[in-house]
Short mmCIF file of C-alpha atoms in Angstrom, two decimals:
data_model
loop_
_atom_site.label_atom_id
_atom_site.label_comp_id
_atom_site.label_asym_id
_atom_site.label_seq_id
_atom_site.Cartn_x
_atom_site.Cartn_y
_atom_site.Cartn_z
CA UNK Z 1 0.00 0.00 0.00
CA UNK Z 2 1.26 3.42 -0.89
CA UNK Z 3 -1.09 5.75 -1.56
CA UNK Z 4 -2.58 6.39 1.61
CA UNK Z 5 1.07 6.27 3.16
CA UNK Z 6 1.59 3.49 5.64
CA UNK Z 7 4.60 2.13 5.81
CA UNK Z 8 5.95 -0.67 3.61
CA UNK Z 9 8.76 -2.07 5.63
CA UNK Z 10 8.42 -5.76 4.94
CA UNK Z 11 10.79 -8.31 7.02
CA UNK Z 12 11.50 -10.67 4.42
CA UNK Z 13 13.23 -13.32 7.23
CA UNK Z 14 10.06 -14.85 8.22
CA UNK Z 15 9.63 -18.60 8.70
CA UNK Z 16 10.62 -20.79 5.39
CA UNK Z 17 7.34 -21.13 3.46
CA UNK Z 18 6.62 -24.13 1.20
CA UNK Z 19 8.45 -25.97 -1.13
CA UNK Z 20 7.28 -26.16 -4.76
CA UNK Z 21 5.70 -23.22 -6.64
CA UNK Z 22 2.05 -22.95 -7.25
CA UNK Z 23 2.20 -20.30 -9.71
CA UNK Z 24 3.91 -23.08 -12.74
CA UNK Z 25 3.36 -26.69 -10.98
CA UNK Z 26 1.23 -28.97 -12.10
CA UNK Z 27 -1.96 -30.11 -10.17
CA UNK Z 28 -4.65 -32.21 -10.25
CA UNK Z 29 -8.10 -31.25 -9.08
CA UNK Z 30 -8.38 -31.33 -5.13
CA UNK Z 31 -11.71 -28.83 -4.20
CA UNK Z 32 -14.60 -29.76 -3.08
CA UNK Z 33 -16.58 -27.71 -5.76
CA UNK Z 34 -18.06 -24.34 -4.04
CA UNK Z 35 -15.56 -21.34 -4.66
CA UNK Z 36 -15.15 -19.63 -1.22
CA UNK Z 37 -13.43 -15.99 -1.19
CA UNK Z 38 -11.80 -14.49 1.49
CA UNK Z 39 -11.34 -10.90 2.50
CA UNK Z 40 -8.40 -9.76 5.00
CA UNK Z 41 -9.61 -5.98 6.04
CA UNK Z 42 -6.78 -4.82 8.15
CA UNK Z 43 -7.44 -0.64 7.96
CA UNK Z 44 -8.30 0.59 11.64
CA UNK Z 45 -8.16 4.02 12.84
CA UNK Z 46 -7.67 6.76 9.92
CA UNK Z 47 -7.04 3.94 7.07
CA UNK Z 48 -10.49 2.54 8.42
CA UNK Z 49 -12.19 4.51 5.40
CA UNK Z 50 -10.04 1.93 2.81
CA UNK Z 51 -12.00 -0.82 4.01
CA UNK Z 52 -15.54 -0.01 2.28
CA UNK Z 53 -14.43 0.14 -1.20
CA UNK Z 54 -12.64 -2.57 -1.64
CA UNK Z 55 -15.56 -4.65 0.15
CA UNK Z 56 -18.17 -2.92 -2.40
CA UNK Z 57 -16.03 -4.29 -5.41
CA UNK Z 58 -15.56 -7.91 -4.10
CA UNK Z 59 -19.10 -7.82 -3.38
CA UNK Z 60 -19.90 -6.30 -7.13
CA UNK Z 61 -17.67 -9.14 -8.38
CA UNK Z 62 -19.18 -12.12 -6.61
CA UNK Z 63 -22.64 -10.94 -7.68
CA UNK Z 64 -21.84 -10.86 -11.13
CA UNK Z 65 -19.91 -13.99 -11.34
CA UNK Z 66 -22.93 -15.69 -10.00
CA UNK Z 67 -25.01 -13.69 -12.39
CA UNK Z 68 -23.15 -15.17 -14.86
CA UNK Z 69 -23.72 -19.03 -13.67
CA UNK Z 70 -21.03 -18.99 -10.55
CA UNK Z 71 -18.45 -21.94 -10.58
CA UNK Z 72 -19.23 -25.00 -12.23
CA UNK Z 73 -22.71 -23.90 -11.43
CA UNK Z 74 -22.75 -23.44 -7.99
CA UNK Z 75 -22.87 -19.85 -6.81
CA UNK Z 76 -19.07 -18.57 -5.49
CA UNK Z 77 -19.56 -17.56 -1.54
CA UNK Z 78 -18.04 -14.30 -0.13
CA UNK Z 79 -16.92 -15.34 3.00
CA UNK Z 80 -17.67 -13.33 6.25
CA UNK Z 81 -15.83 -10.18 6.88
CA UNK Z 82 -13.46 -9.27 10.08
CA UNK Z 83 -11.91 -6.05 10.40
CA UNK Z 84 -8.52 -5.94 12.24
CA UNK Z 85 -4.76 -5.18 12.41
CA UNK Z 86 -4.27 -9.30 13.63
CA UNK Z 87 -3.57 -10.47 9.44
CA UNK Z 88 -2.21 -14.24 10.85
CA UNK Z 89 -5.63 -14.35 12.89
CA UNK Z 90 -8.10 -13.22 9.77
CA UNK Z 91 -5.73 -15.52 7.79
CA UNK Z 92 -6.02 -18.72 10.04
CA UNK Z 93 -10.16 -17.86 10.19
CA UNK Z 94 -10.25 -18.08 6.86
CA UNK Z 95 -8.29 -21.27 6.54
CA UNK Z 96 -10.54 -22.58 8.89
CA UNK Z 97 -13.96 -21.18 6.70
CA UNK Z 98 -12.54 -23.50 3.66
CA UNK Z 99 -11.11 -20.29 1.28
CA UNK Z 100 -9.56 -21.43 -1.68
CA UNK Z 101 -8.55 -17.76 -2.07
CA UNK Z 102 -8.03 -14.69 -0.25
CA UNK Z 103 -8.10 -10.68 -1.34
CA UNK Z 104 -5.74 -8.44 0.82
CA UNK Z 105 -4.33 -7.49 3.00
CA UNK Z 106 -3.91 -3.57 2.12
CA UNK Z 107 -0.79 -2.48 4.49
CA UNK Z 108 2.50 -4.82 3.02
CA UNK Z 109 3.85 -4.73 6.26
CA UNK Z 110 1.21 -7.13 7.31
CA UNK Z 111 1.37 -9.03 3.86
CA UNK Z 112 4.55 -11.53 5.22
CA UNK Z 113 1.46 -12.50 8.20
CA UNK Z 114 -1.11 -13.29 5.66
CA UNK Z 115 1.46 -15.26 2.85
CA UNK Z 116 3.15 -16.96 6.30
CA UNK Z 117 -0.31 -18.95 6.84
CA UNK Z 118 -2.17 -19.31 3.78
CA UNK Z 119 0.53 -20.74 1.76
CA UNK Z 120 1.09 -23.47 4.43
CA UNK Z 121 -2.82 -23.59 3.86
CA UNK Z 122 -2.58 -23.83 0.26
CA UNK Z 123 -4.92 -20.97 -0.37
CA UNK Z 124 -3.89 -18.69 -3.22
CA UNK Z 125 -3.65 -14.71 -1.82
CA UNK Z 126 -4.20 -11.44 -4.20
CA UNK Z 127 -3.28 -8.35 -2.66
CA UNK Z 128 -5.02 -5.56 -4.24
CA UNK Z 129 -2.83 -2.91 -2.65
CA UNK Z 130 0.41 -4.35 -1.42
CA UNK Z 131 3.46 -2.10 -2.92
CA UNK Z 132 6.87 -3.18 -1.15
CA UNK Z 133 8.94 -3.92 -3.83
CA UNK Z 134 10.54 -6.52 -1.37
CA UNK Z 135 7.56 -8.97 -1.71
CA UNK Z 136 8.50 -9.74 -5.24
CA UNK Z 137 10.59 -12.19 -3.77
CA UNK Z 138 9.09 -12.96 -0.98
CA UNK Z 139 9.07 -17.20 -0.35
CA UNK Z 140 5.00 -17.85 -0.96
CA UNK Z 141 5.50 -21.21 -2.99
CA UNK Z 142 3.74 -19.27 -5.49
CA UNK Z 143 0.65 -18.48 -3.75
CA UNK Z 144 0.87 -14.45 -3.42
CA UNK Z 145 0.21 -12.71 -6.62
CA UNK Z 146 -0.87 -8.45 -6.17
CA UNK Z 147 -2.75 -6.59 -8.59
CA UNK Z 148 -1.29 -3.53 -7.52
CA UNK Z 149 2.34 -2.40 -8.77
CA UNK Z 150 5.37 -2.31 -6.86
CA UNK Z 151 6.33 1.18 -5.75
CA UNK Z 152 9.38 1.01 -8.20
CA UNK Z 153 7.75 0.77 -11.21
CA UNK Z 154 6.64 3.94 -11.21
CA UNK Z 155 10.19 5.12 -11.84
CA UNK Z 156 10.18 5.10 -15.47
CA UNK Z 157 6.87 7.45 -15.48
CA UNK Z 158 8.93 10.01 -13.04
CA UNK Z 159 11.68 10.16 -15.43
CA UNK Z 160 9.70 10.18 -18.61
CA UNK Z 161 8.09 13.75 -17.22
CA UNK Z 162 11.02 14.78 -16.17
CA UNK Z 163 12.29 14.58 -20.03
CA UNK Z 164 9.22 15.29 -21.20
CA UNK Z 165 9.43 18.72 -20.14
CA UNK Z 166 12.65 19.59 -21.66
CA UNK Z 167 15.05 18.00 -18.95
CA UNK Z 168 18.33 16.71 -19.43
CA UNK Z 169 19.81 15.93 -15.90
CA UNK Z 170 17.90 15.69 -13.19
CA UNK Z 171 18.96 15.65 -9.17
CA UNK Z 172 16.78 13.31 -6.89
CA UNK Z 173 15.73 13.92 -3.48
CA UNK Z 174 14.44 11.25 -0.92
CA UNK Z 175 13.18 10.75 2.16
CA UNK Z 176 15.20 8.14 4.44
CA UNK Z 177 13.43 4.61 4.65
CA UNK Z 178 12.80 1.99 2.60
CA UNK Z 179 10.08 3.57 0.15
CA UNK Z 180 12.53 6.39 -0.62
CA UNK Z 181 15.44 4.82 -0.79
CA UNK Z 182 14.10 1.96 -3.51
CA UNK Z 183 12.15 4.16 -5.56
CA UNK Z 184 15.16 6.91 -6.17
CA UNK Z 185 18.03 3.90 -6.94
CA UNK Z 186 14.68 2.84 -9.68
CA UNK Z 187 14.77 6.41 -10.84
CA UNK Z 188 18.59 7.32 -11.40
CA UNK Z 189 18.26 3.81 -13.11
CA UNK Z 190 15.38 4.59 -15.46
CA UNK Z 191 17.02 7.89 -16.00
CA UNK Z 192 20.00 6.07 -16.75
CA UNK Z 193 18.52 3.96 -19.55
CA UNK Z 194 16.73 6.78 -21.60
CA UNK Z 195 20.02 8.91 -21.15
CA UNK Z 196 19.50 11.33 -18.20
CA UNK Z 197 21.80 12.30 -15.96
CA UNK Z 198 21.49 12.40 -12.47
CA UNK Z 199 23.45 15.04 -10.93
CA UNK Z 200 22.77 14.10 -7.67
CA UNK Z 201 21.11 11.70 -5.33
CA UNK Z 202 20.19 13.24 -1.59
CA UNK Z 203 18.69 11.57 1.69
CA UNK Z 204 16.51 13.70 3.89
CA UNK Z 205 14.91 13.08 7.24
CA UNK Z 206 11.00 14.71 7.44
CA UNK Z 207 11.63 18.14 8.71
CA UNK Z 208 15.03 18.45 8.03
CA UNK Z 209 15.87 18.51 4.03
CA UNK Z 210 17.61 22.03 3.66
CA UNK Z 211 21.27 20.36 3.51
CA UNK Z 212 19.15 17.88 0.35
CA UNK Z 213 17.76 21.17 -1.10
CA UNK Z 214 20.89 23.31 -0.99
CA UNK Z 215 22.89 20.04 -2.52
CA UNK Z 216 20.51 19.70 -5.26
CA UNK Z 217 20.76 23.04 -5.99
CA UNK Z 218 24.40 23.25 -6.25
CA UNK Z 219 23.67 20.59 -8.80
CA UNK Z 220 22.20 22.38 -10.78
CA UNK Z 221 19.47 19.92 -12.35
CA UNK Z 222 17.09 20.30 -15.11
CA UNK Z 223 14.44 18.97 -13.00
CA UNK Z 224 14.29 17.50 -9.07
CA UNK Z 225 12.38 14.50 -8.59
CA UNK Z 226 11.44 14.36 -4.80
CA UNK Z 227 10.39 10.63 -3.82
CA UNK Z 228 8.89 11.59 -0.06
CA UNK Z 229 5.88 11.00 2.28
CA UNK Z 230 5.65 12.39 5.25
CA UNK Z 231 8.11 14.59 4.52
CA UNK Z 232 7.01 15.66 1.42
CA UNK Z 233 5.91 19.40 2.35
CA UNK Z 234 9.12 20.46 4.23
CA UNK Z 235 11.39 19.15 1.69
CA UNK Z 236 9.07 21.11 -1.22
CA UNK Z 237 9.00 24.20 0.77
CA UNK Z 238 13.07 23.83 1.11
CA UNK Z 239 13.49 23.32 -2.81
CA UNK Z 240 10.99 26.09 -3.29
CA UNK Z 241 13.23 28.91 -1.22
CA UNK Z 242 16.81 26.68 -3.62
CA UNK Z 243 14.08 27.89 -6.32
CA UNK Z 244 13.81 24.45 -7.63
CA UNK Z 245 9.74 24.01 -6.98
CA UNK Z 246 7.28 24.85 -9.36
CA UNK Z 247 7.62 23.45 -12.81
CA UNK Z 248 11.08 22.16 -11.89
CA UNK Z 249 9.44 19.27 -9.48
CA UNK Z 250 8.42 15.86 -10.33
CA UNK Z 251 6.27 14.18 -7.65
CA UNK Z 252 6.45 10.33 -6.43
CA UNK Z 253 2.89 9.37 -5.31
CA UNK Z 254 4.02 9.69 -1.84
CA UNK Z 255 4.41 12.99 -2.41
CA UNK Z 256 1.42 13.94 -4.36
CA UNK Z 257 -1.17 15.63 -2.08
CA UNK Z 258 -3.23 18.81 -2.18
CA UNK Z 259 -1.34 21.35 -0.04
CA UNK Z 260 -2.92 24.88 -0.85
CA UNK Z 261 -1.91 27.73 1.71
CA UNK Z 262 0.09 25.49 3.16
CA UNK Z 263 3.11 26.01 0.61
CA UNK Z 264 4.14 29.71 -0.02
CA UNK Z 265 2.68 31.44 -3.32
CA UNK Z 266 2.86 29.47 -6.25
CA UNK Z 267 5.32 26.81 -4.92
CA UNK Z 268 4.10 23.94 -6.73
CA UNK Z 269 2.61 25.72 -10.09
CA UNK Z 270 3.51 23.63 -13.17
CA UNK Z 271 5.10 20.73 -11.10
CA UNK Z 272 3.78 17.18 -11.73
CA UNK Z 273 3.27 14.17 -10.19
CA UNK Z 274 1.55 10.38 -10.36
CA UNK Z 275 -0.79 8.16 -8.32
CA UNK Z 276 -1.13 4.52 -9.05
CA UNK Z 277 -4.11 3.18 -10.65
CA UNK Z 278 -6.83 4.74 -12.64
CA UNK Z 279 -9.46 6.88 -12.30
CA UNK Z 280 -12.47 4.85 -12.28
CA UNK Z 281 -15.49 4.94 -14.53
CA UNK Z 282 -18.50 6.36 -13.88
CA UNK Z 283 -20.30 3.34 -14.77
CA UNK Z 284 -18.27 1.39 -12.48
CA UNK Z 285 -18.47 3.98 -9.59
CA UNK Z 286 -21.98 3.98 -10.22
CA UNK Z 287 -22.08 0.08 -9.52
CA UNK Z 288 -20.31 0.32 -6.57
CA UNK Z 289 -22.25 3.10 -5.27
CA UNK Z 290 -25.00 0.49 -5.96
CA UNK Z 291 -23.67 -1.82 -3.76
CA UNK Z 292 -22.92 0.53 -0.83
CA UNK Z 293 -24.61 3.66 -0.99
CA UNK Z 294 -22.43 5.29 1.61
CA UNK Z 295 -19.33 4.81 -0.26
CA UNK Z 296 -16.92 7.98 -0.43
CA UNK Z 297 -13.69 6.50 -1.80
CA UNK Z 298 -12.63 4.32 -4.23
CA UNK Z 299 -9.27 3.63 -3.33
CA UNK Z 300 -8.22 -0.02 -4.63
CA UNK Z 301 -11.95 -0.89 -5.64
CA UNK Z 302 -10.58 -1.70 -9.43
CA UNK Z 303 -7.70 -3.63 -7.78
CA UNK Z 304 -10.28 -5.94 -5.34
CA UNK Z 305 -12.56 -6.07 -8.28
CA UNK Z 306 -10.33 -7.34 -10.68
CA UNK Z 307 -8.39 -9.64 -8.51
CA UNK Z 308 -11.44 -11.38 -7.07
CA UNK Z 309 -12.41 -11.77 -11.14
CA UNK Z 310 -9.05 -13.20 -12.16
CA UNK Z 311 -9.72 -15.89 -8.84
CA UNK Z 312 -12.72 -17.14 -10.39
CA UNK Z 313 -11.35 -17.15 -14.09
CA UNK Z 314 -8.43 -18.82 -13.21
CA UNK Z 315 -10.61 -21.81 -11.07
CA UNK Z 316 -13.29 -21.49 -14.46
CA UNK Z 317 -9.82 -22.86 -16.23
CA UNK Z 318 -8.87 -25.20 -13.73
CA UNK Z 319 -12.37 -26.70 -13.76
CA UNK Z 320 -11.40 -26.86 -10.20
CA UNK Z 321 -11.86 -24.16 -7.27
CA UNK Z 322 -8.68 -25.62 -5.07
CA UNK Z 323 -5.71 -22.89 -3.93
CA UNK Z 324 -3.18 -24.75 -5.90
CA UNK Z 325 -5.57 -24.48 -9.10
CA UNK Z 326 -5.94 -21.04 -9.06
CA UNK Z 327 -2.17 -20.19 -8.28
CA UNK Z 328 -1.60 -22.67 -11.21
CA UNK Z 329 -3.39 -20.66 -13.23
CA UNK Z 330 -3.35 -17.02 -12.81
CA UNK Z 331 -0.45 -16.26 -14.70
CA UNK Z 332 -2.22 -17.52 -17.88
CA UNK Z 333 -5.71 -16.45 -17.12
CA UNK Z 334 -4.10 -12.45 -17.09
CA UNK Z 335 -2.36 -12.40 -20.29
CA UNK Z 336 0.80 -13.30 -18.71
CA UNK Z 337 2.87 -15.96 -20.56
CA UNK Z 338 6.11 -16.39 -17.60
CA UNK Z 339 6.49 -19.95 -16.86
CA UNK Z 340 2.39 -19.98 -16.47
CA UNK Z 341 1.24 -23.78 -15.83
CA UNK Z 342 -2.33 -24.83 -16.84
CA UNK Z 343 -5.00 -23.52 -18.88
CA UNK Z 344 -1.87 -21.52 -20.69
CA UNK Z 345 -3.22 -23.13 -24.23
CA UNK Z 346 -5.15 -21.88 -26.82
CA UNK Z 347 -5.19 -18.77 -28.91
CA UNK Z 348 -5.39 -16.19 -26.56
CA UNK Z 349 -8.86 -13.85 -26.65
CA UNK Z 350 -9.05 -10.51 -24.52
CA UNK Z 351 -12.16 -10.70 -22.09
CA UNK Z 352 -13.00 -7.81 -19.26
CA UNK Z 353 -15.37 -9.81 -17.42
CA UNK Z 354 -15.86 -13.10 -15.59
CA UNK Z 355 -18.79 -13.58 -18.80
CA UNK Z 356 -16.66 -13.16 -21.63
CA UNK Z 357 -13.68 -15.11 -19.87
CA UNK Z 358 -15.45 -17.98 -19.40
CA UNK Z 359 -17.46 -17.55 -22.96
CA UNK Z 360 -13.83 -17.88 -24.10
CA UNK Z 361 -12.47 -20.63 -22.36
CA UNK Z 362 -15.79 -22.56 -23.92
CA UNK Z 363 -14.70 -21.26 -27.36
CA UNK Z 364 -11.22 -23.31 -26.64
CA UNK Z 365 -9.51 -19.86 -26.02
CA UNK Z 366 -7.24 -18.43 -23.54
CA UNK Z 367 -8.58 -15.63 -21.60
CA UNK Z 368 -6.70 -12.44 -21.20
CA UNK Z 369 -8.50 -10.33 -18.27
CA UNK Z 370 -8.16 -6.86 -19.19
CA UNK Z 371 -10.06 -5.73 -16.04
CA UNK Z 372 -11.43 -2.20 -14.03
CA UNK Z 373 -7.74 -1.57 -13.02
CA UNK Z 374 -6.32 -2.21 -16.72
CA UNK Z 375 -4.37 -4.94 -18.10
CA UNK Z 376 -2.92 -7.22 -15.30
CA UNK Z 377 -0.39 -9.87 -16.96
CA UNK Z 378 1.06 -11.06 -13.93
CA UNK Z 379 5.02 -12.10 -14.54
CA UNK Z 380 6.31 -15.18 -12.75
CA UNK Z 381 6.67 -13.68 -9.42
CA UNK Z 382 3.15 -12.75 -9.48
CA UNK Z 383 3.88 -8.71 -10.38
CA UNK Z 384 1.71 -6.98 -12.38
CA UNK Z 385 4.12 -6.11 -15.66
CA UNK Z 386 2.04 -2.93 -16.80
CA UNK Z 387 0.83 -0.61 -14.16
CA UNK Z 388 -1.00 2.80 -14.41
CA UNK Z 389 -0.82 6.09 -13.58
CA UNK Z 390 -2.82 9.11 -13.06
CA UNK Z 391 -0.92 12.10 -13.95
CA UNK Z 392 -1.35 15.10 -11.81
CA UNK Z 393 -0.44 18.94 -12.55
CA UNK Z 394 -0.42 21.85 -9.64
CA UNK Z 395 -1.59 25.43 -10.24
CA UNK Z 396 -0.83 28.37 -8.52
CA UNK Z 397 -2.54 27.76 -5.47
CA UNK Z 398 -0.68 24.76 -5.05
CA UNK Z 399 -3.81 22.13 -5.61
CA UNK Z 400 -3.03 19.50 -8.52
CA UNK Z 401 -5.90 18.41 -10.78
CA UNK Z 402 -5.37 15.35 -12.84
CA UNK Z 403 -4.32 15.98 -16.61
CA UNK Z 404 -3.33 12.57 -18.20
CA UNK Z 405 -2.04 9.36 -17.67
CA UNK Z 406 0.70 6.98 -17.88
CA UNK Z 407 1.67 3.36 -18.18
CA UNK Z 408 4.77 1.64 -16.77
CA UNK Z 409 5.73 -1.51 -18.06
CA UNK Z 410 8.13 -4.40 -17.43
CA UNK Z 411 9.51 -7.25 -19.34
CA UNK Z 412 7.98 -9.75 -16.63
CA UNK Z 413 10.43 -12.39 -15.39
#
């Protein structure tokens, strides 16, 4: 999770987790033939508002995969809900309710909890929010997949508007930890390999980035990138009195916020910046709404929607609704090709709903989910290899509005 700014520190020396990998073994049929999904709702206290959307989409989605006939006939069951910062205790309560696949957590820190238990479990796990880029290789035996990009990949978007607008050498400024140190090594690489320079490369602590500032400004970059969170606003207010704010400063999603009077005039006029995802549709807010009438936000609602989809596609291609049948098959089922297992035959035929996925997989086709959140193509560590972005631009009084978008993409491993 990034975008409402937890923390993503994930302890990647947990307890050994299975042998094998789910995502390109081969398995024979093992469920008991009722589809049972999972939610893990772990956003208390002033994250509590994340929890509604995404339960609004997994709702939509279960209603219209039964619409559409359910699994093998029988309608797929949404599993009670718990809300709660214990992720091993939802997990194990889930294990215990017979999931065959799980949706969340939202906050990566609690992802090694959830992957810890329900790989031993052999219940497949979709994050539609986790961002640590250490997860990627986090040992799952192939049962963790996310539907939401690592925090890294939006490198190659901050660069490209950095060079977009005119820059040839750009300085980068981040804020100590693990989300600012991973992203700017991503950025001086993807500046790097379209032939930017970066002058320089400076750590901050919140509250304390005029030394950063003043050795960015001795750079003297084209453009800054500043890759912050809760930091963000002192460090922008230091670059604005170097004079390197305003059309100068590219924004990591950390970053991005609407700060007003709380900059100094015209601080952050013509700088950009990007927030994962896309902006959602009004016919699918309109569903949603639907579905909850109280909902306000829409933060990973595509994400949940489209990973609780890709679940039952990939058990419609099993012909079986068992963990290791789904993890077996979600590579294929979302247009990825990496060491995919099962159901990876067949021509392949672009579907955005549970309807036409399945209408294709009759039709002796492979289904590529092209879903609410955009194409998915999950690479062999269960990544998502093309991820979106909003783009944002500020005006003078230092609000940003969106004005495009952007896609990053990887080669998938």
């Amino acid at each position: 999770m990034a975008a409402a700014g937890l923390s993503v520190a994930v302890a990647l020396s947990a307890c050994a987790g299975p042998t094998g990998n789910a995502r390109t073994d081969t398995v024979d049929a093992s469920g008991d033939g009722t589809l049972r999904i999972g939610l893990i709702l772990d956003n208390t206290g002033k994250q509590s508002f994340l929890n509604a959307p995404q339960l609004a989409a997994a709702k939509l989605a279960v209603k219209e995969i039964n619409a559409a006939g359910g699994h093998k006939g029988r309608p797929v069951e949404l599993l009670p809900q718990a809300i709660g910062t214990d992720t091993a205790a939802q997990a194990k309560n889930l294990v215990a309710a017979k999931a065959d696949v799980v949706i969340g957590p939202t906050d990566s820190s609690r992802a090694a909890d959830a992957i810890d238990v329900l790989s031993r479990a052999k219940v497949a796990l979709i994050s539609p929010a986790n961002t640590a880029p250490g997860l990627s290789k986090y040992k799952s035996g192939g049962y963790y997949f996310r539907t939401a990009a690592a925090d890294i990949a939006q490198a190659s978007v901050l660069v490209k508007l950095a060079k977009d607008g005119g820059a040839k050498t750009i300085a980068v400024l981040h804020e100590e930890g693990s989300y600012g140190k991973e992203v700017s090594v991503a950025v001086s690489a993807a500046a790097k390999a379209v032939g930017l320079g970066t002058a320089v490369d400076a750590e901050f602590t919140a509250g304390h980035a005029q030394q950063a500032a003043a050795a960015a400004k001795a750079a003297s970059p084209d453009a800054v990138v500043l890759v912050a969170r809760d930091g963000a606003q002192g460090a922008i207010a230091e670059l604005h009195n170097a004079g390197l704010a305003g059309s100068k400063l590219v924004l990591s999603d950390g970053a991005v916020n609407q700060y007003g009077p709380g900059l100094g005039s015209k601080a952050l006029e013509g700088a950009r910046g990007v927030l994962p995802g896309t902006f959602p549709s009004a016919h699918f807010q309109a569903e949603l709404v639907a579905v909850d009438p109280g909902l306000k936000d829409m933060a990973f609602a595509a994400e949940t929607y489209d990973a609780v989809n890709l679940a039952a596609i990939a058990a419609a291609a099993a012909e079986d609704d068992a963990g290791t049948s789904i993890a077996a098959r979600l590579i294929a089922v979302s247009g990825g090709s990496a060491g995919a297992a099962g159901g990876a035959s067949g021509e392949p035929a672009a579907c955005g709903s549970y309807q036409e996925c399945v209408a294709a997989l009759r039709a002796g086709k492979r289904p590529d989910y092209n879903g609410q959140s955009g194409p998915v193509n999950f690479d062999a560590g269960g990544d998502v290899t093309a991820a979106p972005y909003m783009v944002y631009t500020y005006g003078a009084d230092n609000n940003a509005k969106m004005t495009g978008s952007e896609t990053a993409r990887s080669t998938g491993s």
